Short mmCIF file of C-alpha atoms in Angstrom, two decimals:
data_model
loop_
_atom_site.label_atom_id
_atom_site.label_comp_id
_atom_site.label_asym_id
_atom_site.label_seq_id
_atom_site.Cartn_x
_atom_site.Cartn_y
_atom_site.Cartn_z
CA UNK F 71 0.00 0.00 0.00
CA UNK F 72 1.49 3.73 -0.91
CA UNK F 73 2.26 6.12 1.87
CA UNK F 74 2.69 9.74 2.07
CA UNK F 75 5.00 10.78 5.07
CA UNK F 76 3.98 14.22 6.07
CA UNK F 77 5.78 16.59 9.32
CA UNK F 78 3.91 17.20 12.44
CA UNK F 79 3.29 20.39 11.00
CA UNK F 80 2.33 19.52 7.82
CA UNK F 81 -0.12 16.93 8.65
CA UNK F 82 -1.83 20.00 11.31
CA UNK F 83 -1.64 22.56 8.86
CA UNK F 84 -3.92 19.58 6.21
CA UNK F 85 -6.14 18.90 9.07
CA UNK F 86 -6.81 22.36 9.86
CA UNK F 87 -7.10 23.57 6.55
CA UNK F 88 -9.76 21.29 5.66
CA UNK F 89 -11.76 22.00 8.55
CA UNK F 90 -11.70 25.39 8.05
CA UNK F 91 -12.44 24.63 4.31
CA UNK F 92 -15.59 22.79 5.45
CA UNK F 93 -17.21 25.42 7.68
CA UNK F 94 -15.42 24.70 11.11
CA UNK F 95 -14.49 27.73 13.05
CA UNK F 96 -10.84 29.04 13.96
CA UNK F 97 -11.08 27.31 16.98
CA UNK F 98 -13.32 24.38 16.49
CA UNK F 99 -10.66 23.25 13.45
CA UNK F 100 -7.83 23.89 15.43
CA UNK F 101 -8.41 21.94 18.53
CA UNK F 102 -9.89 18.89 16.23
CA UNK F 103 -6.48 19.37 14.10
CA UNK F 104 -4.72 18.97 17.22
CA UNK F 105 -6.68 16.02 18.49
CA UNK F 106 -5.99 13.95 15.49
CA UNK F 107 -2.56 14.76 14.78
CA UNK F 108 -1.50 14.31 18.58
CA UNK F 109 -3.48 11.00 17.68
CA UNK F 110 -1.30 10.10 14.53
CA UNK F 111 2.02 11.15 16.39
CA UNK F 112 1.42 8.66 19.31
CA UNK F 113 0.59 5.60 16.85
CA UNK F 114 -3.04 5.74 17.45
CA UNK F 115 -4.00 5.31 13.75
CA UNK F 116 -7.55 5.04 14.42
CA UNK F 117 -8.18 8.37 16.42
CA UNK F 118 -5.39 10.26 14.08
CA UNK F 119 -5.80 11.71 10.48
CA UNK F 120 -8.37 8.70 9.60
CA UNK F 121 -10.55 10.66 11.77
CA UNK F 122 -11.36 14.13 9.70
CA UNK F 123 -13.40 13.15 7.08
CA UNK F 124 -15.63 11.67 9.45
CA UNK F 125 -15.93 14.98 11.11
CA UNK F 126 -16.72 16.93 7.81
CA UNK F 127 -19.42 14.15 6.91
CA UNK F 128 -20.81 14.77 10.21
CA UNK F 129 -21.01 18.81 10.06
CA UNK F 130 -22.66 18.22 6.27
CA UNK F 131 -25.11 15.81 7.85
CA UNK F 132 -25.94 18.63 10.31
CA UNK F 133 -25.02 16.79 13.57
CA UNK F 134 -22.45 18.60 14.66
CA UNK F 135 -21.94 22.35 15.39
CA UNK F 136 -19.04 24.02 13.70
CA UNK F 137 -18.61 26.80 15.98
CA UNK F 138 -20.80 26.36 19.44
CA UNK F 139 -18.89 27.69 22.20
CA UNK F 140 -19.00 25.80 25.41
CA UNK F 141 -20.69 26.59 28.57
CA UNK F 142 -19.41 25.93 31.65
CA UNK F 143 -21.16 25.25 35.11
CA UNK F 144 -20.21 24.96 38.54
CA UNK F 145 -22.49 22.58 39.48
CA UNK F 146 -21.71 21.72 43.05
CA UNK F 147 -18.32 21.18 45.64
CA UNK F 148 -16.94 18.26 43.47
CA UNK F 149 -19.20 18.28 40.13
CA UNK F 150 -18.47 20.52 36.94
CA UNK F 151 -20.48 20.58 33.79
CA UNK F 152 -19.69 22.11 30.48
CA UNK F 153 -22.63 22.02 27.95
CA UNK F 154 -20.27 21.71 24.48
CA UNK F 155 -24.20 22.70 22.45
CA UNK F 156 -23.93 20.43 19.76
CA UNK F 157 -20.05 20.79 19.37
CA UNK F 158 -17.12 18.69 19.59
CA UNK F 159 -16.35 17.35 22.84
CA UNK F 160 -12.69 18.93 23.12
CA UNK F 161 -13.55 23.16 23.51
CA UNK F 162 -15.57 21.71 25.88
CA UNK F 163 -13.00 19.96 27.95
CA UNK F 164 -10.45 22.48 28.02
CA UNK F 165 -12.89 25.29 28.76
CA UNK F 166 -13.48 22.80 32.04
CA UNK F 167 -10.21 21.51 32.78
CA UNK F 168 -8.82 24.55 35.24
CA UNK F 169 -12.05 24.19 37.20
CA UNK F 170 -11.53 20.50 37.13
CA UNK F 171 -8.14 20.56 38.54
CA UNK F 172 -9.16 23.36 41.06
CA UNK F 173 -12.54 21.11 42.54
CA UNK F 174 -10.04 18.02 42.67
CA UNK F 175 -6.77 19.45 44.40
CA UNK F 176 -9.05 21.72 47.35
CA UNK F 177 -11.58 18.41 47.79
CA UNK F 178 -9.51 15.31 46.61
CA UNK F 179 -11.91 14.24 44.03
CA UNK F 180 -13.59 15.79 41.75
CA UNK F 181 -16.27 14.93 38.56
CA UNK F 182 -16.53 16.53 35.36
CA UNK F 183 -20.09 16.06 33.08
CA UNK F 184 -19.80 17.09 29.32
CA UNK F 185 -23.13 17.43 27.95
CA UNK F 186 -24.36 17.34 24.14
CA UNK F 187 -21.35 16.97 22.69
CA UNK F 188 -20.18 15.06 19.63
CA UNK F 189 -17.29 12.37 20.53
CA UNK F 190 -15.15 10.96 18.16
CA UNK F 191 -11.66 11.31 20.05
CA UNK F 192 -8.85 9.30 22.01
CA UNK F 193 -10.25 9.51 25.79
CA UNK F 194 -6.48 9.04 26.40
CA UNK F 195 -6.17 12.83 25.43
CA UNK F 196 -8.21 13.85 28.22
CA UNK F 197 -6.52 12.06 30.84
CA UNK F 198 -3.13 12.98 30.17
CA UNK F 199 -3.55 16.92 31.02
CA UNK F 200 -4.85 15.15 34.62
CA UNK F 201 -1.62 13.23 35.25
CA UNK F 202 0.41 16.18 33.98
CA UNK F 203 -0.72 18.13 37.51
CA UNK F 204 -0.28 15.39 39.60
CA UNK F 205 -3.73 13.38 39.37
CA UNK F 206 -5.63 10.09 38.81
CA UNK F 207 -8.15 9.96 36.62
CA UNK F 208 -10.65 7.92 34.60
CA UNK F 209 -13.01 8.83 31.78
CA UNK F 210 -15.69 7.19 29.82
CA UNK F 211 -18.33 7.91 26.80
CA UNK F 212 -21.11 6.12 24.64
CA UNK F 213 -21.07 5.79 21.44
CA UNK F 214 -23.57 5.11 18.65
CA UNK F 215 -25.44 1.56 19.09
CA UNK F 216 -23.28 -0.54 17.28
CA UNK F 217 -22.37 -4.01 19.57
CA UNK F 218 -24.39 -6.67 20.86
CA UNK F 219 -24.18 -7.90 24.21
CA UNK F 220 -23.12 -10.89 25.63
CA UNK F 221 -25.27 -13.55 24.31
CA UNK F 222 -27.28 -11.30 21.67
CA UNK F 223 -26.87 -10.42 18.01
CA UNK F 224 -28.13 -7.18 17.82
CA UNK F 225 -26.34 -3.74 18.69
CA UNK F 226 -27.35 -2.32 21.59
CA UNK F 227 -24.21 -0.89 23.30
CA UNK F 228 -21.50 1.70 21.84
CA UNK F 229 -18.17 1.07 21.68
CA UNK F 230 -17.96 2.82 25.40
CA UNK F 231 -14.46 3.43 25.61
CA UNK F 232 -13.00 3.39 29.22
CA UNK F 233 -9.65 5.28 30.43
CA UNK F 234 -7.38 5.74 33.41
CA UNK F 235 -4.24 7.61 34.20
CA UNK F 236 -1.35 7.29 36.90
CA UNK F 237 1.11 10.18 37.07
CA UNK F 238 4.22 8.08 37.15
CA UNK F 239 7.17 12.33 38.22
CA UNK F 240 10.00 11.84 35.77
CA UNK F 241 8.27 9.14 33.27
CA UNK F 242 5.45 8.73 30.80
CA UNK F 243 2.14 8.22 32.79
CA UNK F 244 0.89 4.79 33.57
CA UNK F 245 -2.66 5.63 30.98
CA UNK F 246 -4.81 3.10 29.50
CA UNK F 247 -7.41 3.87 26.99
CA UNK F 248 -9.87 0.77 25.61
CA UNK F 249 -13.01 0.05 24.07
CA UNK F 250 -15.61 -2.08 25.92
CA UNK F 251 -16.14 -4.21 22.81
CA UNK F 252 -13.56 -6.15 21.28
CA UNK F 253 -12.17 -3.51 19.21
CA UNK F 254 -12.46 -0.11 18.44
CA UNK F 255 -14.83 0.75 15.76
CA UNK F 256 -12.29 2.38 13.64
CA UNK F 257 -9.71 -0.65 13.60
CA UNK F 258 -11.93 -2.49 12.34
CA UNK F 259 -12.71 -0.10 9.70
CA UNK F 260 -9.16 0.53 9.16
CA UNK F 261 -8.99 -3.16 8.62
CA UNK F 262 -11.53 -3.02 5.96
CA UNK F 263 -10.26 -0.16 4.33
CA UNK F 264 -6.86 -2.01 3.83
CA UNK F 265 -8.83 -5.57 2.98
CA UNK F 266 -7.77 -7.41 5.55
CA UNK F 267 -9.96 -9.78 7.56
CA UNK F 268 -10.43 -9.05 11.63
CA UNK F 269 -9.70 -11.76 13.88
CA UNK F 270 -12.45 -13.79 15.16
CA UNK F 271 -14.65 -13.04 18.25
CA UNK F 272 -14.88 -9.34 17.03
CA UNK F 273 -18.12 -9.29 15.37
CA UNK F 274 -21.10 -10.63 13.79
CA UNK F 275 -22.68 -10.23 9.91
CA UNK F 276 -26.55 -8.60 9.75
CA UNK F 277 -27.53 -12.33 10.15
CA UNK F 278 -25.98 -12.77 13.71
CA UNK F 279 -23.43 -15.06 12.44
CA UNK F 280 -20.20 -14.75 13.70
CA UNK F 281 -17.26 -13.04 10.87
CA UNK F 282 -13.93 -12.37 10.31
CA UNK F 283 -15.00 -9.88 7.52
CA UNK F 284 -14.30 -6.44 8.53
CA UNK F 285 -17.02 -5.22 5.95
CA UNK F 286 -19.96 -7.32 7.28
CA UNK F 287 -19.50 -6.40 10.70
CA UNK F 288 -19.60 -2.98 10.00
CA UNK F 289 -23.14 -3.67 8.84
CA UNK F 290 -24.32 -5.93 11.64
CA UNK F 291 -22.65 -6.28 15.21
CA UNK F 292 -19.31 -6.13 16.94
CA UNK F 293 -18.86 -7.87 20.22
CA UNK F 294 -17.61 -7.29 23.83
CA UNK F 295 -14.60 -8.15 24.50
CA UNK F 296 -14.52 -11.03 27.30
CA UNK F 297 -18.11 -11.91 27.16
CA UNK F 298 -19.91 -11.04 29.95
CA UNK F 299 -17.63 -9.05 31.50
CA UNK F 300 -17.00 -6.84 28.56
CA UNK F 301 -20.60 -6.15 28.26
CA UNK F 302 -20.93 -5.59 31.86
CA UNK F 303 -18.44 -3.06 31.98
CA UNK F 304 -20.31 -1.45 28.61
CA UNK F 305 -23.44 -1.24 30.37
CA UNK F 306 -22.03 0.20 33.44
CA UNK F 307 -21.03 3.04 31.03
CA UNK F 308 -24.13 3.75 29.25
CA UNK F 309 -25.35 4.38 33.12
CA UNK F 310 -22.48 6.56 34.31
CA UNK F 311 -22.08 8.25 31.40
CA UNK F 312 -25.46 8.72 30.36
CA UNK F 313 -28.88 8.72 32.60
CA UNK F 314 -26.50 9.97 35.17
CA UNK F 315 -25.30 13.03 33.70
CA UNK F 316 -28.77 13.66 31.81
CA UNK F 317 -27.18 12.45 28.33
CA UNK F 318 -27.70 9.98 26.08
CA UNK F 319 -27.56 6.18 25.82
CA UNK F 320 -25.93 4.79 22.83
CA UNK F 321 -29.10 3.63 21.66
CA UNK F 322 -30.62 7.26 21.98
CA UNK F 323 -27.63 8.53 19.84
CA UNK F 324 -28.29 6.40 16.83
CA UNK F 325 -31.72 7.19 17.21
CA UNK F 326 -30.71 10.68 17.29
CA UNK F 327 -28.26 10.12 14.17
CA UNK F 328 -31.35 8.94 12.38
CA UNK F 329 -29.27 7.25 9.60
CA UNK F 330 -27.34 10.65 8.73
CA UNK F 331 -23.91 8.93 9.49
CA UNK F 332 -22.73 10.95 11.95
CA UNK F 333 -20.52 10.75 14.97
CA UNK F 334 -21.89 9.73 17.93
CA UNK F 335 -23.72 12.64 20.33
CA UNK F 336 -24.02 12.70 23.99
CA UNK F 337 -21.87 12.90 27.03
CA UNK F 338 -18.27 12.11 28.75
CA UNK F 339 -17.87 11.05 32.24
CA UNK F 340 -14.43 12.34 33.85
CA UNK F 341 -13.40 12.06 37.54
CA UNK F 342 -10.12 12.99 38.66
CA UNK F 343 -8.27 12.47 42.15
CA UNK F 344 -5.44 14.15 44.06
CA UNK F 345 -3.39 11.11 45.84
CA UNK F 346 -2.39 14.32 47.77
CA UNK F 347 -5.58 15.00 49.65
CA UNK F 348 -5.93 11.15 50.24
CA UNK F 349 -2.81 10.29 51.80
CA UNK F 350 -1.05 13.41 53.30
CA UNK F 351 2.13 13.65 54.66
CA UNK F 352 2.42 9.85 53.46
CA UNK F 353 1.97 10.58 49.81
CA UNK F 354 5.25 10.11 48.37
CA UNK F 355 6.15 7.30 50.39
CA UNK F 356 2.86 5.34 49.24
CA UNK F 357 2.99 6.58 45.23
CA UNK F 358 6.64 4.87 45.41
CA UNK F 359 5.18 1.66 45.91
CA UNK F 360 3.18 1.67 42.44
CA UNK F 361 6.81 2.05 41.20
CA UNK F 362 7.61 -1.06 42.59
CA UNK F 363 4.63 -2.52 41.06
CA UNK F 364 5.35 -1.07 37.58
CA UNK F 365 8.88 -2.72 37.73
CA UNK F 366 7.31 -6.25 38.63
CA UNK F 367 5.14 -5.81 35.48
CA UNK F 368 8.01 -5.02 33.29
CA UNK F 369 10.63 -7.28 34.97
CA UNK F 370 8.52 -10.36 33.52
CA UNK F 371 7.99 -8.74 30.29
CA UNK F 372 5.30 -6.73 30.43
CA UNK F 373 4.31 -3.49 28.66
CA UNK F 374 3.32 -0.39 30.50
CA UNK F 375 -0.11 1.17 29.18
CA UNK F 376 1.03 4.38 28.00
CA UNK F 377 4.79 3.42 26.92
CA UNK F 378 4.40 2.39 23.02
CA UNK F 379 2.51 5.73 22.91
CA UNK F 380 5.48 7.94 24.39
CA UNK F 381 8.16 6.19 22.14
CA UNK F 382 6.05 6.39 18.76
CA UNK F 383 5.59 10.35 19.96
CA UNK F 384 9.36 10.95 20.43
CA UNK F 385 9.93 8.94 16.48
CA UNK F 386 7.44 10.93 15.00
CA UNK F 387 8.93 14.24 16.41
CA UNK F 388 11.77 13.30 14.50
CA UNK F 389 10.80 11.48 11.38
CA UNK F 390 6.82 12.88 10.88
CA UNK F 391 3.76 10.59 10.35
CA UNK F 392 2.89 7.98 7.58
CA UNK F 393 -0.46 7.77 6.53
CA UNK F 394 -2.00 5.90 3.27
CA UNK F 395 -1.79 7.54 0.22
CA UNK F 396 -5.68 6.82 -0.32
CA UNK F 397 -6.83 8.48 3.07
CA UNK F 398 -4.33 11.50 2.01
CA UNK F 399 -5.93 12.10 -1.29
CA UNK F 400 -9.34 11.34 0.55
CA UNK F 401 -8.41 14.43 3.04
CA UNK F 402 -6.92 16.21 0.44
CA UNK F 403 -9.97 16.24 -1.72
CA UNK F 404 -12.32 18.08 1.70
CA UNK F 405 -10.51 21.17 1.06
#
């Protein structure tokens, strides 16, 4: 397959340009050219470039704002909300992110509530600014209705991506970032787009039979991972990050979508810690125990969630980003 190896810069200043192109606003397109670029830097090719022309097919759809400014609330002792008004999730987030910090460090925990926004990006991105000041934090989001649960055939849950963060002082975070099912939506889209099959166990055809074909999925039903406990842990975020902050259910945003192909619409779940407040006078003594932890995990082989993203950020710094030539002249052809 042909690549195209485009600078940090360079792949930004195609990003933004097409988003501007397409009716975003300044700031809008710049913070989603960020997202995706910071995305294609740390090896995350499914939340990098691949991402912007589903954002312009959402704003032509007309389920997505292109230049709704946030609104921020300060809701009670430990609870922020930010409406993002039919936006992109990520104004949103760093209008609230001060606050967030604030509420945490004075209190020792603190939850954020994004409301009506549309989420198509790494939740990794929105943890790391959390460890940065010292912090533990997870996040979670819905998605559009697209996997069955455990023992059914037809979609139900979203994709409901789960993330946490450890500030590791002097080394990259410890930060994972998954989807509930058994991949992310866009791998195996990535996978079809290259013709490759998906291994098995990740979805289901329109007929509830279980595929390898990346294509047929995409038009019926992708999976937990782990059975029940995959769909468990999707469920649990449909609650959380739905009927609890007064946003939608996966289900609710496909409805919502009504067949216009859009990115998925509702809310984001974040709650952030100070190991500070908990511990005291004892916190540095106790963080250097995960240490010793982390160093068990890698002394038997193990990677540390968070590492593979650090080193591909430090190569591409240095040597750009390769993309496909088709998704380039796919990007290209937006603007």
């Amino acid at each position: 397959m042909e690549q195209i190896t485009l600078t940090l810069d360079e792949a930004y200043d195609l990003a933004y340009r097409v988003l501007r192109h397409s009716g975003f606003s300044e700031l809008h397109a710049a913070a989603v050219a960020r997202n995706t670029v910071n995305g294609e830097r740390d090896g995350c090719a499914s939340h990098g470039l691949y991402r912007i022309p589903g954002c312009v097919r959402t704003l032509r759809a007309g389920k997505v704002s292109p230049d709704a400014l946030p609104t921020l609330q300060d809701s009670a002792p430990a609870v922020v909300k930010v409406d993002a008004a039919g936006a992109f999730s990520l104004l949103a987030w760093e209008k609230a992110l001060p606050l967030l910090v604030e509420k945490t460090q004075q209190g020792g925990i603190a939850a954020l509530a994004i409301n009506r926004c549309v989420h198509f990006s790494a939740l990794w991105a929105d943890i790391e600014p959390l460890t940065e000041q010292g912090l533990v934090a997870l996040a979670c989001t819905p998605s559009h209705a697209w996997v069955a649960p455990a023992g059914g055939t037809t979609p139900l849950f979203g994709t409901n991506p789960l993330a946490f963060g450890w500030p590791r002082p002097g080394k990259a975070p410890f930060i994972f970032d998954m989807a509930t099912s058994a991949a992310a939506r866009g791998e195996i889209d990535l996978h079809r787009r290259a013709g490759k099959s998906v291994p098995p166990g990740w979805g289901l055809d329109s007929e509830g039979r279980e595929t390898t074909d990346p294509a047929r999925i995409l038009e019926g039903a992708m999976l937990p991972f782990g059975g029940h406990k995959g769909s468990a842990l999707a469920a649990m975020v449909e609650l959380i990050a739905g009927p609890l902050i007064g946003d939608m259910t996966s289900q609710e945003s496909l409805d919502f979508d009504a067949g216009a192909g859009g990115l998925p619409y509702g809310g984001e779940l974040i709650i952030a810690m100070d190991p500070r407040r908990f511990l005291g006078d004892e916190a540095d003594t106790h963080l250097a125990r995960s240490e010793t932890l982390f160093s068990a995990m890698t002394a038997q082989g193990a990677r540390i969630p968070g590492e593979r993203r650090h080193r591909e950020r430090a190569r591409s710094e240095v040597e750009g980003v390769t993309i496909p030539a088709a998704l380039y002249q796919e990007i290209v052809a937006l603007g």
